[in-house]
mmCIF file of C-alpha atoms in Angstrom:
data_model
loop_
_atom_site.group_PDB
_atom_site.id
_atom_site.type_symbol
_atom_site.label_atom_id
_atom_site.label_comp_id
_atom_site.label_asym_id
_atom_site.label_seq_id
_atom_site.Cartn_x
_atom_site.Cartn_y
_atom_site.Cartn_z
ATOM 1 C CA MET A 1 -60.023 -40.952 -25.564
ATOM 2 C CA SER A 2 -62.731 -38.478 -24.562
ATOM 3 C CA GLN A 3 -61.886 -35.528 -22.365
ATOM 4 C CA ILE A 4 -65.513 -35.003 -21.269
ATOM 5 C CA GLY A 5 -65.845 -35.237 -17.491
ATOM 6 C CA LYS A 6 -62.077 -35.225 -16.987
ATOM 7 C CA GLN A 7 -60.812 -33.062 -14.141
ATOM 8 C CA VAL A 8 -58.399 -30.313 -15.121
ATOM 9 C CA VAL A 9 -54.864 -31.289 -14.193
ATOM 10 C CA ASP A 10 -53.449 -29.655 -11.059
ATOM 11 C CA PHE A 11 -51.269 -26.763 -12.203
ATOM 12 C CA GLU A 12 -49.573 -23.523 -11.233
ATOM 13 C CA VAL A 13 -48.292 -21.339 -14.076
ATOM 14 C CA GLN A 14 -47.250 -17.766 -14.718
ATOM 15 C CA ALA A 15 -49.495 -15.442 -16.711
ATOM 16 C CA PHE A 16 -49.479 -12.006 -18.224
ATOM 17 C CA ALA A 17 -52.690 -10.114 -17.452
ATOM 18 C CA ASN A 18 -53.601 -6.452 -17.087
ATOM 19 C CA ASN A 19 -50.011 -5.404 -17.743
ATOM 20 C CA ASN A 20 -48.731 -7.514 -14.837
ATOM 21 C CA PHE A 21 -47.349 -10.955 -14.186
ATOM 22 C CA LYS A 22 -49.370 -13.201 -11.914
ATOM 23 C CA THR A 23 -49.654 -16.826 -10.882
ATOM 24 C CA VAL A 24 -52.706 -18.845 -11.957
ATOM 25 C CA LYS A 25 -53.478 -22.257 -10.456
ATOM 26 C CA LYS A 26 -56.247 -24.814 -10.604
ATOM 27 C CA SER A 27 -57.908 -23.503 -7.456
ATOM 28 C CA ASP A 28 -58.503 -20.193 -9.279
ATOM 29 C CA LEU A 29 -60.894 -22.001 -11.646
ATOM 30 C CA LEU A 30 -63.157 -23.569 -9.093
ATOM 31 C CA GLY A 31 -66.533 -21.948 -8.552
ATOM 32 C CA LYS A 32 -66.811 -20.365 -12.002
ATOM 33 C CA TRP A 33 -66.804 -21.347 -15.653
ATOM 34 C CA SER A 34 -63.542 -21.254 -17.603
ATOM 35 C CA VAL A 35 -62.426 -21.415 -21.200
ATOM 36 C CA PHE A 36 -58.918 -22.677 -21.985
ATOM 37 C CA PHE A 37 -57.930 -21.490 -25.447
ATOM 38 C CA PHE A 38 -54.709 -23.177 -26.564
ATOM 39 C CA TYR A 39 -52.804 -21.839 -29.556
ATOM 40 C CA PRO A 40 -49.405 -22.740 -31.051
ATOM 41 C CA ALA A 41 -47.283 -19.629 -30.466
ATOM 42 C CA ASP A 42 -47.042 -15.886 -30.027
ATOM 43 C CA PHE A 43 -45.890 -13.749 -32.961
ATOM 44 C CA THR A 44 -47.638 -15.959 -35.507
ATOM 45 C CA PHE A 45 -50.410 -15.497 -38.071
ATOM 46 C CA VAL A 46 -53.750 -17.149 -37.283
ATOM 47 C CA CYS A 47 -53.288 -16.916 -33.495
ATOM 48 C CA PRO A 48 -53.670 -13.127 -33.167
ATOM 49 C CA THR A 49 -56.895 -13.189 -35.193
ATOM 50 C CA GLU A 50 -58.377 -15.729 -32.785
ATOM 51 C CA LEU A 51 -57.157 -13.948 -29.669
ATOM 52 C CA GLU A 52 -58.567 -10.645 -30.939
ATOM 53 C CA ASP A 53 -61.912 -12.330 -31.648
ATOM 54 C CA LEU A 54 -61.984 -13.508 -28.021
ATOM 55 C CA ALA A 55 -60.871 -10.089 -26.759
ATOM 56 C CA ASN A 56 -63.779 -8.448 -28.580
ATOM 57 C CA LEU A 57 -66.275 -10.759 -26.830
ATOM 58 C CA TYR A 58 -64.497 -10.860 -23.460
ATOM 59 C CA PRO A 59 -67.086 -8.637 -21.700
ATOM 60 C CA GLU A 60 -69.818 -11.063 -22.782
ATOM 61 C CA PHE A 61 -67.863 -14.050 -21.455
ATOM 62 C CA LYS A 62 -67.279 -12.220 -18.155
ATOM 63 C CA ALA A 63 -71.003 -11.429 -17.935
ATOM 64 C CA THR A 64 -71.642 -15.206 -17.868
ATOM 65 C CA ASP A 65 -69.227 -15.651 -14.925
ATOM 66 C CA CYS A 66 -66.613 -17.188 -17.205
ATOM 67 C CA GLU A 67 -62.886 -16.481 -17.341
ATOM 68 C CA ILE A 68 -60.916 -16.973 -20.534
ATOM 69 C CA TYR A 69 -57.359 -18.301 -20.330
ATOM 70 C CA SER A 70 -55.347 -18.261 -23.530
ATOM 71 C CA VAL A 71 -52.460 -20.736 -23.374
ATOM 72 C CA SER A 72 -49.316 -21.263 -25.413
ATOM 73 C CA THR A 73 -45.954 -22.819 -24.645
ATOM 74 C CA ASP A 74 -44.370 -19.353 -24.718
ATOM 75 C CA THR A 75 -43.211 -17.737 -21.464
ATOM 76 C CA HIS A 76 -45.059 -14.921 -19.721
ATOM 77 C CA PHE A 77 -42.204 -12.642 -20.820
ATOM 78 C CA VAL A 78 -42.930 -13.431 -24.474
ATOM 79 C CA HIS A 79 -46.643 -12.758 -23.872
ATOM 80 C CA LYS A 80 -45.731 -9.318 -22.506
ATOM 81 C CA ALA A 81 -43.416 -8.580 -25.443
ATOM 82 C CA TRP A 82 -46.170 -9.548 -27.899
ATOM 83 C CA HIS A 83 -48.653 -7.384 -26.013
ATOM 84 C CA ASP A 84 -46.251 -4.441 -26.080
ATOM 85 C CA THR A 85 -45.574 -4.691 -29.820
ATOM 86 C CA SER A 86 -48.927 -5.700 -31.338
ATOM 87 C CA ASP A 87 -51.965 -3.417 -31.529
ATOM 88 C CA THR A 88 -54.119 -6.535 -31.893
ATOM 89 C CA ILE A 89 -52.783 -8.217 -28.748
ATOM 90 C CA LYS A 90 -52.986 -4.954 -26.734
ATOM 91 C CA LYS A 91 -56.789 -5.454 -26.793
ATOM 92 C CA ILE A 92 -56.510 -8.593 -24.635
ATOM 93 C CA GLN A 93 -57.700 -8.257 -21.038
ATOM 94 C CA TYR A 94 -57.955 -11.959 -20.177
ATOM 95 C CA PRO A 95 -54.964 -13.840 -18.689
ATOM 96 C CA MET A 96 -52.430 -15.211 -21.148
ATOM 97 C CA LEU A 97 -51.030 -18.347 -19.513
ATOM 98 C CA ALA A 98 -47.416 -19.366 -20.020
ATOM 99 C CA ASP A 99 -46.884 -23.101 -20.455
ATOM 100 C CA PRO A 100 -43.178 -23.552 -21.310
ATOM 101 C CA THR A 101 -43.002 -26.866 -19.409
ATOM 102 C CA GLY A 102 -46.139 -28.163 -21.140
ATOM 103 C CA VAL A 103 -47.993 -29.047 -17.932
ATOM 104 C CA LEU A 104 -51.259 -27.652 -19.335
ATOM 105 C CA SER A 105 -50.723 -28.672 -22.960
ATOM 106 C CA ARG A 106 -50.037 -32.252 -21.879
ATOM 107 C CA GLY A 107 -52.750 -32.188 -19.212
ATOM 108 C CA PHE A 108 -55.339 -31.219 -21.838
ATOM 109 C CA ASP A 109 -53.712 -33.597 -24.354
ATOM 110 C CA VAL A 110 -52.962 -30.956 -27.004
ATOM 111 C CA MET A 111 -49.142 -30.970 -26.941
ATOM 112 C CA ILE A 112 -47.441 -31.577 -30.278
ATOM 113 C CA GLU A 113 -44.396 -33.307 -28.798
ATOM 114 C CA GLU A 114 -42.232 -33.138 -31.929
ATOM 115 C CA VAL A 115 -42.236 -29.335 -31.932
ATOM 116 C CA GLY A 116 -43.125 -28.413 -28.338
ATOM 117 C CA LEU A 117 -46.213 -26.422 -29.327
ATOM 118 C CA ALA A 118 -49.904 -26.742 -28.505
ATOM 119 C CA GLU A 119 -52.654 -27.662 -30.960
ATOM 120 C CA ARG A 120 -55.557 -25.232 -31.418
ATOM 121 C CA GLY A 121 -57.578 -26.748 -28.591
ATOM 122 C CA THR A 122 -60.558 -25.100 -26.924
ATOM 123 C CA PHE A 123 -61.933 -26.424 -23.635
ATOM 124 C CA ILE A 124 -64.914 -25.302 -21.578
ATOM 125 C CA VAL A 125 -64.545 -26.181 -17.902
ATOM 126 C CA ASN A 126 -67.423 -26.135 -15.432
ATOM 127 C CA PRO A 127 -67.200 -24.654 -11.907
ATOM 128 C CA GLU A 128 -66.258 -28.091 -10.521
ATOM 129 C CA GLY A 129 -63.114 -28.158 -12.683
ATOM 130 C CA GLU A 130 -64.440 -30.722 -15.203
ATOM 131 C CA ILE A 131 -64.115 -30.464 -18.962
ATOM 132 C CA VAL A 132 -67.635 -30.298 -20.433
ATOM 133 C CA ALA A 133 -66.799 -29.397 -24.057
ATOM 134 C CA TYR A 134 -63.748 -29.317 -26.274
ATOM 135 C CA GLU A 135 -62.588 -29.145 -29.851
ATOM 136 C CA VAL A 136 -59.207 -29.372 -31.502
ATOM 137 C CA VAL A 137 -58.739 -27.707 -34.875
ATOM 138 C CA ALA A 138 -55.964 -28.039 -37.461
ATOM 139 C CA GLY A 139 -53.223 -25.455 -37.044
ATOM 140 C CA ASN A 140 -54.088 -23.569 -40.207
ATOM 141 C CA VAL A 141 -57.764 -22.896 -39.343
ATOM 142 C CA GLY A 142 -58.909 -20.252 -36.868
ATOM 143 C CA ARG A 143 -61.775 -20.643 -34.424
ATOM 144 C CA ASN A 144 -64.934 -18.558 -33.900
ATOM 145 C CA ALA A 145 -65.511 -16.848 -30.528
ATOM 146 C CA ASP A 146 -69.232 -16.335 -31.274
ATOM 147 C CA GLU A 147 -69.756 -20.101 -31.498
ATOM 148 C CA LEU A 148 -67.689 -20.652 -28.357
ATOM 149 C CA LEU A 149 -69.843 -18.162 -26.435
ATOM 150 C CA ARG A 150 -73.038 -19.800 -27.753
ATOM 151 C CA ARG A 151 -71.783 -23.222 -26.686
ATOM 152 C CA LEU A 152 -70.808 -21.899 -23.227
ATOM 153 C CA LYS A 153 -74.270 -20.410 -22.705
ATOM 154 C CA ALA A 154 -75.919 -23.676 -23.767
ATOM 155 C CA LEU A 155 -73.762 -25.661 -21.334
ATOM 156 C CA GLN A 156 -74.572 -23.216 -18.540
ATOM 157 C CA PHE A 157 -78.281 -23.467 -19.357
ATOM 158 C CA VAL A 158 -78.383 -27.261 -19.206
ATOM 159 C CA ALA A 159 -76.292 -27.250 -16.021
ATOM 160 C CA LYS A 160 -79.033 -25.141 -14.400
ATOM 161 C CA ASN A 161 -81.854 -27.033 -16.147
ATOM 162 C CA PRO A 162 -80.817 -30.699 -16.199
ATOM 163 C CA SER A 163 -84.175 -31.924 -17.529
ATOM 164 C CA GLU A 164 -83.772 -29.872 -20.734
ATOM 165 C CA VAL A 165 -81.446 -30.092 -23.740
ATOM 166 C CA CYS A 166 -80.410 -27.504 -26.303
ATOM 167 C CA PRO A 167 -80.974 -28.353 -29.973
ATOM 168 C CA ALA A 168 -78.603 -27.414 -32.807
ATOM 169 C CA LYS A 169 -78.068 -23.668 -33.229
ATOM 170 C CA TRP A 170 -79.751 -22.990 -29.878
ATOM 171 C CA LYS A 171 -79.241 -19.446 -28.646
ATOM 172 C CA GLU A 172 -80.041 -17.910 -25.303
ATOM 173 C CA GLY A 173 -83.797 -17.378 -25.056
ATOM 174 C CA ASN A 174 -84.670 -19.979 -27.705
ATOM 175 C CA GLU A 175 -86.816 -22.991 -26.953
ATOM 176 C CA THR A 176 -85.198 -26.106 -25.566
ATOM 177 C CA LEU A 177 -86.311 -29.726 -25.616
ATOM 178 C CA GLN A 178 -87.365 -31.973 -22.773
ATOM 179 C CA PRO A 179 -86.331 -35.506 -23.681
ATOM 180 C CA SER A 180 -89.140 -38.025 -23.365
ATOM 181 C CA ILE A 181 -90.590 -40.974 -25.192
ATOM 182 C CA ASP A 182 -93.161 -38.592 -26.673
ATOM 183 C CA LEU A 183 -90.416 -36.889 -28.743
ATOM 184 C CA VAL A 184 -88.975 -40.082 -30.217
ATOM 185 C CA GLY A 185 -89.443 -40.012 -33.989
ATOM 186 C CA LYS A 186 -91.208 -36.635 -33.947
ATOM 187 C CA ILE A 187 -88.205 -34.373 -34.424
#
């Protein structure tokens, strides 16, 4: 079943961010763009490469008025321990959400029930709290933060310009299309 247009589940979870613990809830999302970046577990192999990729582009995400939330079923204490012991994870400035009860993993439909871990799911949420893009990738394949940022910018563009659409490989500043009968069969 499609997640597009689905409202983010109501939630309140603990997070590790900026060397502190804090509470993050659904109301914190409203009014800005968000990326939920689910991964299976801390202290693993592919996960830190993805989280570092996001950390390297975090200033660019923030410049688009978007907050990144990484999410695993680990506790906020485990997130802190990973941060304290890994040079890669020390680079992270975005909130690392703790989901030990699975409220988010189930709410976004990425929980692997048999093992209590989340799939590699990525969700872009608009300022109204609706999912506007998502992908779920097999556990042994990492994701690309450059493509995620490109997709976010395209979604933001069409949200501001509803009469236009972004073609494949569209990048900020490139030409868009205006759907009309005149384009049918000419692309």
